[in-house]
Amino acid sequence: MTPSLHKLIEKLKTIKSYLNSQLKHYPDYEPLITRATEIIEHCNNKKISIKLASYSIDFLENFNKFTLKRYSLVEYLNFEVVNLNQNIEQVFARCDLLCLIYDSQLPISSLEKQLIEQANSRQIKQSLLILDNSLIEDNLINIINLDYLKNWLNNNYKQAINHFLVRLDANCNLQSSEELNQFYNFIDTLVQNEFDNYIDHTFHGLKVNIAEYFEQEKKTYCQKIHSQKANFCQGENPEKFKQKLNQTIQKLNKEQQQIFKILKQDVNQYKLELLNPFIYDSLMYQVQQAIEKSEILECQENNKTYLYLIIKNQQYSQRLPTYIINLCQQNLSYWFEQEWEKIHYLKPENNLPQFWQKTQQELEFINSSKIQTINFNLSSKPVFEINDFITISILEETSKTLLDYHYTQSTWFRLAVAMIVGLIIFLVTSKLFGFVIVIFQLINLFTAQNAKTIRIKQQTKELKRIVEGKYQFLVRHLCDRAGQILITTLDETSQQYQIELDAIASKADEQLNEVKQKINSYQDIINQLKQDQAEIEKLLL
């Protein structure tokens, strides 16, 4: 084995051993190991194919036996005897060197010329061994043939073909001579050059293969890193993308908190306006006006007289509690409608549906990260039903009063009898005493009636005062509860929005951590590939 070939094989074995040791870190080295194994096997089986071509097979075999003993690299040579009578393509198959043996006793044939021309056009190295028979028979034909051949070669293939003149002894055996030694040296040099070229070509090819392999592998993992960044981080580093996402979520949180703060301020402001008795169309003012304009109604219940406050209009009359309840229901329902309209359609800067849309637009940059963006609607429209907060029958019970007047039915009867007796006395006796009795009783009658009226007025005033206090409390209570419902609805919506944003942030963090781990693992592989490439290139020096 040539020293250079042995050195190449040892380097390949070292590289193969190193790659095997790195399989635990990078299993994809198998193709490179296989390639190194193939080159080692090819180097171990490398031979230079030399074809000896002539018309005389017997002579070629004798010549072959003689020459094999002379080459120092005979183990790397593969001699093959070729009969020129066979197909010319078979002559050139697997041929590194073509050695044409020409007998000078005969003129060079057209087939031999064609063989030389074909080998030259195929860039196959060739030599021409010219057998000189002058020792056997010195004749003119031999000299003429040799002169013609030399002139033909010099004119056509002076630089391409190495030709050697070899003498034969009387038994047609090769004679050791300087020319023959030159032929052997030529073969040795040619074989050595072929191996050097083979080693250089193989070594260069190996370096190219290794460089291409590592570049392709590094490129593959760089593309994977790029793909991870493109698919999940808009081409940015995960840390920068996460910072951008956090800033966006913080910004949206701040905006939604500001929006809900304004909406809740509107709720509280509207509630204050409803309760302000000095605003003409406020609920409190309307309730006060209704109480003030209400009239008294006497009703008999269980042999008792009760005073009720009623509201009269042109069509009908209704008790004050019913009127107030309807008035409150109407105003508070209108308030809910107004707030709902305000939330959805008024004030573009505080419009929740538009803010949802803005949120989607702000978070569009994370759609590529396969994270579902915020997706929900405002809570269902809240409703306010007074019946859910008060019992109307209890309100009606507390909105009436018992007539506090002490002239009972028996008192009125006795007064009537006394008047009749006095009248009879006056008519029968014509005495003033009977008339005095009548006048006295009439005075008592009118005094009682006036006292009742005064008492009713007093109780009506007191009832209105009591009812006004109760209804003021009722209005405040209902407005507070209505405001709480609206505030709660806004808080729940804000909380839902916050939950959605937190879920997005959490999911984004989870996926970004996965992306970051993948990118780091890919980068570790790239670093390992660079380290292994540097180590292998060092082994190739």
Coordinates of C-alpha atoms in Angstrom, one line a residue:
M1 CA 0.0 0.0 0.0
T2 CA 1.3 3.4 -0.9
P3 CA 2.1 5.7 2.1
S4 CA -0.3 8.3 0.8
L5 CA -3.1 5.8 0.4
H6 CA -2.4 4.3 3.8
K7 CA -2.5 7.8 5.4
L8 CA -5.8 8.6 3.7
I9 CA -7.4 5.3 4.9
E10 CA -6.1 6.0 8.5
K11 CA -7.6 9.5 8.4
L12 CA -10.9 8.1 7.2
K13 CA -10.9 5.5 10.0
T14 CA -10.2 8.2 12.5
I15 CA -13.0 10.4 11.1
K16 CA -15.4 7.4 11.1
S17 CA -14.5 6.6 14.8
Y18 CA -15.1 10.3 15.8
L19 CA -18.5 10.4 14.0
N20 CA -19.5 7.1 15.7
S21 CA -18.7 8.6 19.1
Q22 CA -20.9 11.6 18.2
L23 CA -24.0 9.6 17.2
K24 CA -25.4 10.0 20.7
H25 CA -25.4 13.7 20.2
Y26 CA -26.4 13.7 16.5
P27 CA -27.8 10.5 15.1
D28 CA -27.9 12.0 11.5
Y29 CA -24.2 11.3 11.1
E30 CA -25.1 7.9 9.7
P31 CA -25.0 9.0 6.0
L32 CA -21.5 10.6 6.6
I33 CA -20.3 7.4 8.3
T34 CA -21.6 5.3 5.5
R35 CA -19.8 7.6 3.0
A36 CA -16.5 7.2 4.9
T37 CA -17.0 3.4 5.0
E38 CA -17.5 3.4 1.2
I39 CA -14.4 5.4 0.6
I40 CA -12.3 3.2 2.9
E41 CA -13.6 0.1 1.1
H42 CA -12.9 1.6 -2.3
C43 CA -9.4 2.6 -1.3
N44 CA -8.7 -0.9 0.0
N45 CA -9.8 -2.3 -3.4
K46 CA -8.3 0.3 -5.6
K47 CA -6.3 -1.1 -8.5
I48 CA -4.9 0.4 -11.7
S49 CA -6.2 -1.4 -14.8
I50 CA -3.6 -1.9 -17.5
K51 CA -4.7 -3.6 -20.7
L52 CA -2.1 -5.2 -22.9
A53 CA -3.3 -5.2 -26.5
S54 CA -1.8 -7.3 -29.4
Y55 CA -2.7 -9.8 -32.1
S56 CA -0.6 -12.5 -30.4
I57 CA -2.2 -13.8 -27.2
D58 CA 0.7 -16.3 -26.5
F59 CA 3.2 -13.6 -26.6
L60 CA 1.1 -11.3 -24.4
E61 CA 0.7 -14.0 -21.7
N62 CA 4.5 -14.6 -21.6
F63 CA 5.1 -10.8 -21.5
N64 CA 2.5 -10.5 -18.7
K65 CA 4.3 -13.1 -16.5
F66 CA 7.6 -11.4 -17.2
T67 CA 6.4 -7.9 -16.3
L68 CA 4.5 -8.7 -13.2
K69 CA 7.7 -9.5 -11.4
R70 CA 9.1 -6.1 -12.2
Y71 CA 6.6 -3.7 -10.6
S72 CA 7.0 -2.5 -7.1
L73 CA 3.3 -1.8 -6.9
V74 CA 2.2 -5.0 -8.4
E75 CA -0.5 -5.6 -5.7
Y76 CA -2.3 -2.5 -7.0
L77 CA -2.1 -3.4 -10.6
N78 CA -4.6 -5.4 -12.7
F79 CA -3.2 -6.6 -16.0
E80 CA -5.5 -7.8 -18.6
V81 CA -4.6 -9.3 -21.9
V82 CA -6.7 -8.0 -24.8
N83 CA -6.9 -9.6 -28.3
L84 CA -7.1 -6.9 -30.9
N85 CA -9.4 -9.1 -32.9
Q86 CA -12.3 -8.5 -30.5
N87 CA -14.6 -5.5 -30.3
I88 CA -12.7 -2.2 -29.8
E89 CA -15.2 -1.1 -27.1
Q90 CA -14.2 -4.0 -25.0
V91 CA -10.6 -2.8 -25.2
F92 CA -11.5 0.5 -23.6
A93 CA -13.8 -0.8 -20.9
R94 CA -12.4 -0.2 -17.4
C95 CA -9.0 0.9 -18.8
D96 CA -6.6 3.2 -17.0
L97 CA -3.6 2.5 -19.3
L98 CA -3.6 0.9 -22.7
C99 CA -0.3 -0.7 -23.7
L100 CA -0.2 -1.6 -27.4
I101 CA 2.5 -4.1 -28.4
Y102 CA 3.5 -3.7 -32.0
D103 CA 5.6 -6.2 -34.0
S104 CA 7.9 -4.2 -36.3
Q105 CA 8.1 -7.1 -38.8
L106 CA 4.6 -6.0 -39.9
P107 CA 3.4 -2.6 -41.0
I108 CA 1.1 -0.9 -38.5
S109 CA -2.4 -1.8 -39.3
S110 CA -5.5 0.4 -39.6
L111 CA -7.0 -1.2 -36.5
E112 CA -3.9 -0.4 -34.5
K113 CA -4.0 3.2 -35.8
Q114 CA -7.7 3.4 -34.9
L115 CA -6.9 2.1 -31.5
I116 CA -4.3 4.8 -30.9
E117 CA -6.7 7.5 -32.2
Q118 CA -9.6 6.3 -30.1
A119 CA -7.5 6.1 -26.9
N120 CA -6.2 9.6 -27.6
S121 CA -9.8 11.0 -28.1
R122 CA -11.0 9.3 -24.9
Q123 CA -8.0 10.7 -23.0
I124 CA -6.9 7.3 -22.0
K125 CA -3.2 7.1 -21.1
Q126 CA -1.4 4.9 -23.5
S127 CA 2.0 3.6 -24.3
L128 CA 3.3 1.8 -27.4
L129 CA 5.7 -1.0 -26.9
I130 CA 7.5 -1.6 -30.2
L131 CA 9.0 -5.0 -30.6
D132 CA 12.2 -4.9 -32.7
N133 CA 13.1 -8.1 -34.5
S134 CA 16.4 -6.9 -35.9
L135 CA 18.3 -9.4 -33.8
I136 CA 16.3 -12.2 -35.4
E137 CA 16.5 -10.9 -38.9
D138 CA 18.0 -7.7 -39.9
N139 CA 16.0 -6.8 -43.0
L140 CA 14.9 -3.8 -44.8
I141 CA 11.2 -4.3 -44.1
N142 CA 11.7 -4.1 -40.4
I143 CA 13.6 -0.8 -40.7
I144 CA 11.1 0.7 -43.1
N145 CA 8.2 -0.2 -40.7
L146 CA 10.0 1.3 -37.7
D147 CA 10.8 4.5 -39.6
Y148 CA 7.3 4.9 -40.8
L149 CA 5.8 4.3 -37.3
K150 CA 8.1 6.7 -35.6
N151 CA 7.4 9.4 -38.2
W152 CA 3.6 8.8 -37.9
L153 CA 3.7 9.1 -34.1
N154 CA 5.9 12.2 -34.2
N155 CA 3.7 13.9 -36.7
N156 CA 0.4 13.1 -34.9
Y157 CA 1.0 12.1 -31.2
K158 CA 4.4 13.3 -30.3
Q159 CA 3.3 14.5 -26.8
A160 CA 0.5 12.0 -26.2
I161 CA 2.1 8.6 -26.6
N162 CA 5.1 7.2 -24.9
H163 CA 6.7 4.6 -27.1
F164 CA 9.5 2.2 -26.3
L165 CA 11.7 0.1 -28.6
V166 CA 12.2 -3.4 -27.1
R167 CA 14.4 -6.0 -28.7
L168 CA 13.6 -9.7 -28.8
D169 CA 16.2 -12.5 -28.6
A170 CA 16.4 -15.4 -31.0
N171 CA 13.6 -17.2 -29.1
C172 CA 11.4 -14.1 -29.3
N173 CA 11.9 -13.5 -25.6
L174 CA 12.2 -10.0 -24.1
Q175 CA 15.8 -8.9 -23.6
S176 CA 16.6 -6.8 -20.6
S177 CA 17.6 -3.5 -21.9
E178 CA 17.7 0.2 -21.0
E179 CA 14.5 0.7 -23.2
L180 CA 12.7 -2.0 -21.3
N181 CA 13.7 -0.6 -18.0
Q182 CA 12.4 2.8 -19.1
F183 CA 9.1 1.1 -19.9
Y184 CA 8.9 -0.4 -16.4
N185 CA 9.8 2.9 -14.8
F186 CA 7.2 4.6 -16.9
I187 CA 4.6 2.1 -15.6
D188 CA 5.7 2.6 -12.0
T189 CA 5.6 6.4 -12.4
L190 CA 2.2 6.2 -14.1
V191 CA 0.8 4.0 -11.3
Q192 CA 2.1 6.2 -8.6
N193 CA 0.7 9.3 -10.4
E194 CA -2.6 7.5 -10.8
F195 CA -2.7 6.8 -7.1
D196 CA -1.7 10.3 -6.2
N197 CA -4.4 11.7 -8.5
Y198 CA -6.9 9.2 -7.0
I199 CA -5.9 10.2 -3.5
D200 CA -6.1 13.9 -4.3
H201 CA -9.4 13.5 -6.0
T202 CA -10.8 11.3 -3.2
F203 CA -9.4 13.6 -0.5
H204 CA -10.8 16.7 -2.3
G205 CA -14.2 15.0 -2.8
L206 CA -14.3 13.9 0.8
K207 CA -13.6 17.5 2.0
V208 CA -16.3 18.8 -0.4
N209 CA -18.7 16.1 0.8
I210 CA -18.0 16.9 4.4
A211 CA -18.3 20.7 3.9
E212 CA -21.5 20.3 1.9
Y213 CA -23.0 17.9 4.4
F214 CA -22.3 20.2 7.4
E215 CA -23.4 23.3 5.5
Q216 CA -26.7 21.6 4.5
E217 CA -27.3 20.3 8.0
K218 CA -26.6 23.8 9.5
K219 CA -28.8 25.3 6.8
T220 CA -31.6 22.9 7.6
Y221 CA -31.6 23.8 11.3
C222 CA -31.2 27.5 10.5
Q223 CA -34.3 27.2 8.3
K224 CA -36.1 25.4 11.2
I225 CA -35.1 28.4 13.5
H226 CA -36.3 30.8 10.8
S227 CA -39.5 28.8 10.4
Q228 CA -40.2 28.8 14.2
K229 CA -39.6 32.6 14.3
A230 CA -41.7 33.2 11.2
N231 CA -44.6 31.0 12.3
F232 CA -44.8 32.1 15.9
C233 CA -42.8 35.3 16.3
Q234 CA -43.2 37.3 13.1
G235 CA -39.6 36.5 12.3
E236 CA -38.4 38.1 15.6
N237 CA -36.6 36.5 18.5
P238 CA -39.0 35.0 21.1
E239 CA -37.8 37.5 23.8
K240 CA -38.6 40.5 21.6
F241 CA -41.9 39.0 20.4
K242 CA -42.9 38.3 24.1
Q243 CA -42.0 41.8 25.0
K244 CA -44.1 43.1 22.2
L245 CA -47.0 40.9 23.2
N246 CA -46.8 41.9 26.9
Q247 CA -46.7 45.6 25.9
T248 CA -49.8 45.1 23.7
I249 CA -51.7 43.3 26.4
Q250 CA -50.7 45.9 29.0
K251 CA -51.8 48.7 26.7
L252 CA -55.2 47.0 26.0
N253 CA -55.7 46.4 29.7
K254 CA -55.1 50.0 30.5
E255 CA -57.4 51.1 27.7
Q256 CA -60.2 48.8 28.8
Q257 CA -59.9 49.8 32.4
Q258 CA -60.1 53.4 31.4
I259 CA -63.2 52.7 29.2
F260 CA -65.0 50.8 32.0
K261 CA -64.0 53.5 34.5
I262 CA -65.7 56.1 32.2
L263 CA -68.8 53.9 31.7
K264 CA -69.1 53.4 35.5
Q265 CA -68.7 57.1 36.1
D266 CA -71.6 57.7 33.6
V267 CA -73.7 55.2 35.6
N268 CA -73.0 57.0 38.8
Q269 CA -73.6 60.4 37.2
Y270 CA -76.9 59.3 35.8
K271 CA -77.9 57.9 39.2
L272 CA -77.1 61.2 40.9
E273 CA -79.2 63.0 38.3
L274 CA -82.1 60.7 38.9
L275 CA -81.9 61.4 42.6
N276 CA -81.4 65.1 42.3
P277 CA -84.8 66.8 43.4
F278 CA -83.7 70.0 41.8
I279 CA -83.6 68.6 38.2
Y280 CA -86.9 69.0 36.5
D281 CA -87.1 65.5 34.9
S282 CA -85.3 63.6 37.7
L283 CA -87.0 60.6 39.2
M284 CA -86.9 62.1 42.7
Y285 CA -88.5 65.3 41.4
Q286 CA -91.3 63.4 39.6
V287 CA -92.0 61.4 42.8
Q288 CA -92.2 64.5 44.9
Q289 CA -94.5 66.1 42.4
A290 CA -96.7 63.1 42.3
I291 CA -97.0 63.0 46.1
E292 CA -97.7 66.7 46.3
K293 CA -100.4 66.5 43.6
S294 CA -102.0 63.3 45.1
E295 CA -105.5 63.5 46.6
I296 CA -107.0 61.6 49.5
L297 CA -109.4 58.8 49.2
E298 CA -111.5 57.3 52.1
C299 CA -112.1 53.6 52.0
Q300 CA -113.9 51.4 54.3
E301 CA -112.1 48.2 55.2
N302 CA -113.3 45.9 58.0
N303 CA -115.6 48.6 59.4
K304 CA -112.6 51.0 59.5
T305 CA -112.0 54.1 57.5
Y306 CA -108.6 54.3 55.8
L307 CA -107.1 57.2 54.0
Y308 CA -105.3 56.5 50.7
L309 CA -103.4 58.8 48.4
I310 CA -104.4 58.6 44.8
I311 CA -103.4 60.2 41.5
K312 CA -106.2 61.4 39.3
N313 CA -106.1 62.1 35.6
Q314 CA -108.6 62.5 32.9
Q315 CA -109.0 58.8 32.1
Y316 CA -108.7 57.1 35.4
S317 CA -107.4 57.2 39.0
Q318 CA -104.8 55.0 40.6
R319 CA -103.4 54.7 44.0
L320 CA -100.1 56.5 44.6
P321 CA -98.0 53.3 45.3
T322 CA -99.0 51.8 41.9
Y323 CA -98.3 55.1 40.2
I324 CA -94.9 55.5 41.9
I325 CA -94.0 51.9 41.1
N326 CA -94.8 52.4 37.4
L327 CA -93.0 55.7 37.4
C328 CA -89.9 54.2 38.8
Q329 CA -90.1 51.2 36.5
Q330 CA -90.4 53.4 33.5
N331 CA -87.5 55.7 34.5
L332 CA -85.2 52.9 35.5
S333 CA -85.9 50.8 32.4
Y334 CA -85.3 53.9 30.3
W335 CA -82.0 54.4 32.2
F336 CA -81.0 50.8 31.3
E337 CA -81.8 51.4 27.7
Q338 CA -79.8 54.6 27.6
E339 CA -76.8 52.9 29.2
W340 CA -77.0 50.0 26.7
E341 CA -77.2 52.4 23.8
K342 CA -74.3 54.4 25.2
I343 CA -72.2 51.3 25.6
H344 CA -72.9 50.0 22.1
Y345 CA -73.4 53.0 19.8
L346 CA -72.5 56.3 21.5
K347 CA -69.1 57.8 22.2
P348 CA -66.8 56.0 19.8
E349 CA -63.9 56.2 22.3
N350 CA -66.0 54.3 24.9
N351 CA -67.9 52.0 22.5
L352 CA -67.3 48.4 23.7
P353 CA -68.0 46.6 20.3
Q354 CA -65.5 49.0 18.6
F355 CA -63.0 48.3 21.4
W356 CA -63.4 44.5 20.9
Q357 CA -62.7 45.1 17.2
K358 CA -59.7 47.2 18.0
T359 CA -58.5 44.5 20.4
Q360 CA -58.7 41.9 17.5
Q361 CA -56.7 44.3 15.3
E362 CA -54.1 44.9 18.0
L363 CA -53.7 41.2 18.5
E364 CA -53.6 40.2 14.8
F365 CA -49.8 39.8 15.0
I366 CA -50.2 36.7 17.2
N367 CA -52.6 35.0 14.8
S368 CA -49.5 33.3 13.2
S369 CA -48.6 31.8 16.5
K370 CA -51.7 29.7 16.5
I371 CA -53.0 31.3 19.6
Q372 CA -56.7 32.0 19.5
T373 CA -57.3 35.7 19.9
I374 CA -59.9 37.3 22.2
N375 CA -63.4 36.3 21.1
F376 CA -66.5 37.2 23.2
N377 CA -69.5 39.5 23.1
L378 CA -70.8 41.9 25.7
S379 CA -72.9 40.2 28.4
S380 CA -76.6 39.9 27.6
K381 CA -78.7 43.1 28.0
P382 CA -79.4 43.6 31.8
V383 CA -83.0 44.1 32.8
F384 CA -84.5 45.8 35.9
E385 CA -87.7 44.6 37.5
I386 CA -88.9 46.4 40.6
N387 CA -90.8 43.3 41.7
D388 CA -87.4 41.6 42.2
F389 CA -86.5 44.1 45.0
I390 CA -89.7 45.1 46.8
T391 CA -93.1 43.6 47.7
I392 CA -95.7 46.0 46.3
S393 CA -98.4 44.8 48.7
I394 CA -96.2 45.8 51.7
L395 CA -95.6 49.1 50.0
E396 CA -99.3 49.7 49.7
E397 CA -99.9 48.7 53.3
T398 CA -97.4 51.2 54.5
S399 CA -98.8 53.9 52.2
K400 CA -102.2 54.3 53.9
T401 CA -103.4 55.5 57.3
L402 CA -106.4 54.8 59.5
L403 CA -108.8 57.8 59.9
D404 CA -108.2 59.1 63.4
Y405 CA -111.7 60.6 64.2
H406 CA -113.6 59.7 67.5
Y407 CA -117.3 60.5 66.6
T408 CA -118.6 57.0 66.4
Q409 CA -122.0 56.0 64.9
S410 CA -123.7 55.8 68.4
T411 CA -122.6 59.3 69.1
W412 CA -124.2 60.6 65.9
F413 CA -127.4 58.7 66.8
R414 CA -127.6 60.2 70.3
L415 CA -127.0 63.7 68.8
A416 CA -129.8 63.1 66.3
V417 CA -132.3 61.9 69.1
A418 CA -131.4 65.0 71.2
M419 CA -132.2 67.3 68.3
I420 CA -135.6 65.6 67.7
V421 CA -136.6 65.9 71.4
G422 CA -135.6 69.5 71.6
L423 CA -137.5 70.3 68.4
I424 CA -140.7 68.5 69.8
I425 CA -140.4 70.5 73.1
F426 CA -140.1 73.7 71.2
L427 CA -143.1 73.0 68.9
V428 CA -145.3 71.7 71.8
T429 CA -144.5 74.2 74.5
S430 CA -143.2 77.0 72.4
K431 CA -140.6 77.5 75.0
L432 CA -137.2 78.8 74.2
F433 CA -135.6 75.9 76.0
G434 CA -136.4 73.4 73.3
F435 CA -135.1 75.8 70.6
V436 CA -131.9 76.2 72.6
I437 CA -131.5 72.5 72.7
V438 CA -131.9 72.3 68.9
I439 CA -129.5 75.1 68.3
F440 CA -127.0 73.6 70.7
Q441 CA -127.1 70.2 68.9
L442 CA -126.8 71.9 65.5
I443 CA -123.7 73.6 66.7
N444 CA -122.3 70.3 67.9
L445 CA -123.1 68.8 64.5
F446 CA -121.3 71.4 62.5
T447 CA -118.4 71.4 64.9
A448 CA -118.0 67.6 64.5
Q449 CA -118.1 67.9 60.7
N450 CA -115.4 70.6 60.7
A451 CA -113.3 68.7 63.1
K452 CA -113.4 65.7 60.8
T453 CA -112.3 67.7 57.8
I454 CA -109.5 69.3 59.7
R455 CA -108.5 65.9 61.0
I456 CA -108.5 64.4 57.5
K457 CA -106.3 67.3 56.3
Q458 CA -104.0 66.8 59.2
Q459 CA -103.7 63.1 58.5
T460 CA -103.3 63.7 54.8
K461 CA -100.4 66.1 55.4
E462 CA -98.9 63.6 57.8
L463 CA -99.4 60.7 55.4
K464 CA -97.8 62.6 52.5
R465 CA -94.9 63.5 54.8
I466 CA -94.5 59.9 55.8
V467 CA -95.0 58.6 52.3
E468 CA -92.6 61.1 50.8
G469 CA -89.9 59.9 53.2
K470 CA -90.6 56.3 52.4
Y471 CA -90.7 56.9 48.7
Q472 CA -87.5 58.9 48.8
F473 CA -85.9 56.0 50.4
L474 CA -87.5 53.7 47.9
V475 CA -86.2 55.8 45.0
R476 CA -82.7 55.8 46.4
H477 CA -82.9 52.1 47.1
L478 CA -84.1 51.3 43.5
C479 CA -81.6 53.6 41.9
D480 CA -78.8 52.1 44.0
R481 CA -79.8 48.6 43.0
A482 CA -80.2 49.6 39.4
G483 CA -76.8 51.2 39.5
Q484 CA -75.3 48.1 41.1
I485 CA -76.7 45.9 38.3
L486 CA -75.2 48.1 35.7
I487 CA -71.9 48.4 37.5
T488 CA -71.9 44.6 38.1
T489 CA -72.6 44.0 34.4
L490 CA -69.7 46.3 33.5
D491 CA -67.4 44.6 36.1
E492 CA -68.3 41.2 34.8
T493 CA -67.6 42.2 31.2
S494 CA -64.3 43.8 32.2
Q495 CA -63.4 40.7 34.2
Q496 CA -64.3 38.5 31.2
Y497 CA -62.1 40.6 29.0
Q498 CA -59.3 40.4 31.5
I499 CA -59.7 36.6 31.7
E500 CA -59.5 36.4 27.9
L501 CA -56.4 38.6 27.8
D502 CA -54.7 36.6 30.6
A503 CA -55.6 33.4 28.8
I504 CA -54.0 34.7 25.6
A505 CA -50.9 35.9 27.6
S506 CA -50.6 32.5 29.3
K507 CA -51.1 30.5 26.1
A508 CA -48.6 32.8 24.3
D509 CA -46.1 32.3 27.1
E510 CA -46.5 28.6 26.9
Q511 CA -46.1 28.4 23.2
L512 CA -43.2 31.0 23.2
N513 CA -41.4 28.9 25.8
E514 CA -41.8 25.8 23.5
V515 CA -40.6 27.9 20.5
K516 CA -37.7 29.2 22.6
Q517 CA -36.8 25.6 23.6
K518 CA -36.9 24.4 20.0
I519 CA -34.9 27.3 18.8
N520 CA -32.3 26.8 21.6
S521 CA -32.1 23.1 20.8
Y522 CA -31.7 23.8 17.1
Q523 CA -29.0 26.3 17.9
D524 CA -27.3 23.8 20.1
I525 CA -27.3 21.3 17.2
I526 CA -25.8 24.0 14.9
N527 CA -23.1 24.7 17.5
Q528 CA -22.4 21.0 17.8
L529 CA -22.2 20.7 14.0
K530 CA -19.7 23.6 13.8
Q531 CA -17.6 22.0 16.6
D532 CA -17.7 18.6 14.8
Q533 CA -16.9 20.1 11.4
A534 CA -13.9 21.9 12.9
E535 CA -12.7 18.7 14.5
I536 CA -13.1 16.7 11.3
E537 CA -11.4 19.4 9.3
K538 CA -8.5 19.3 11.8
L539 CA -8.3 15.5 11.3
L540 CA -8.1 16.0 7.6
L541 CA -5.0 18.2 7.8

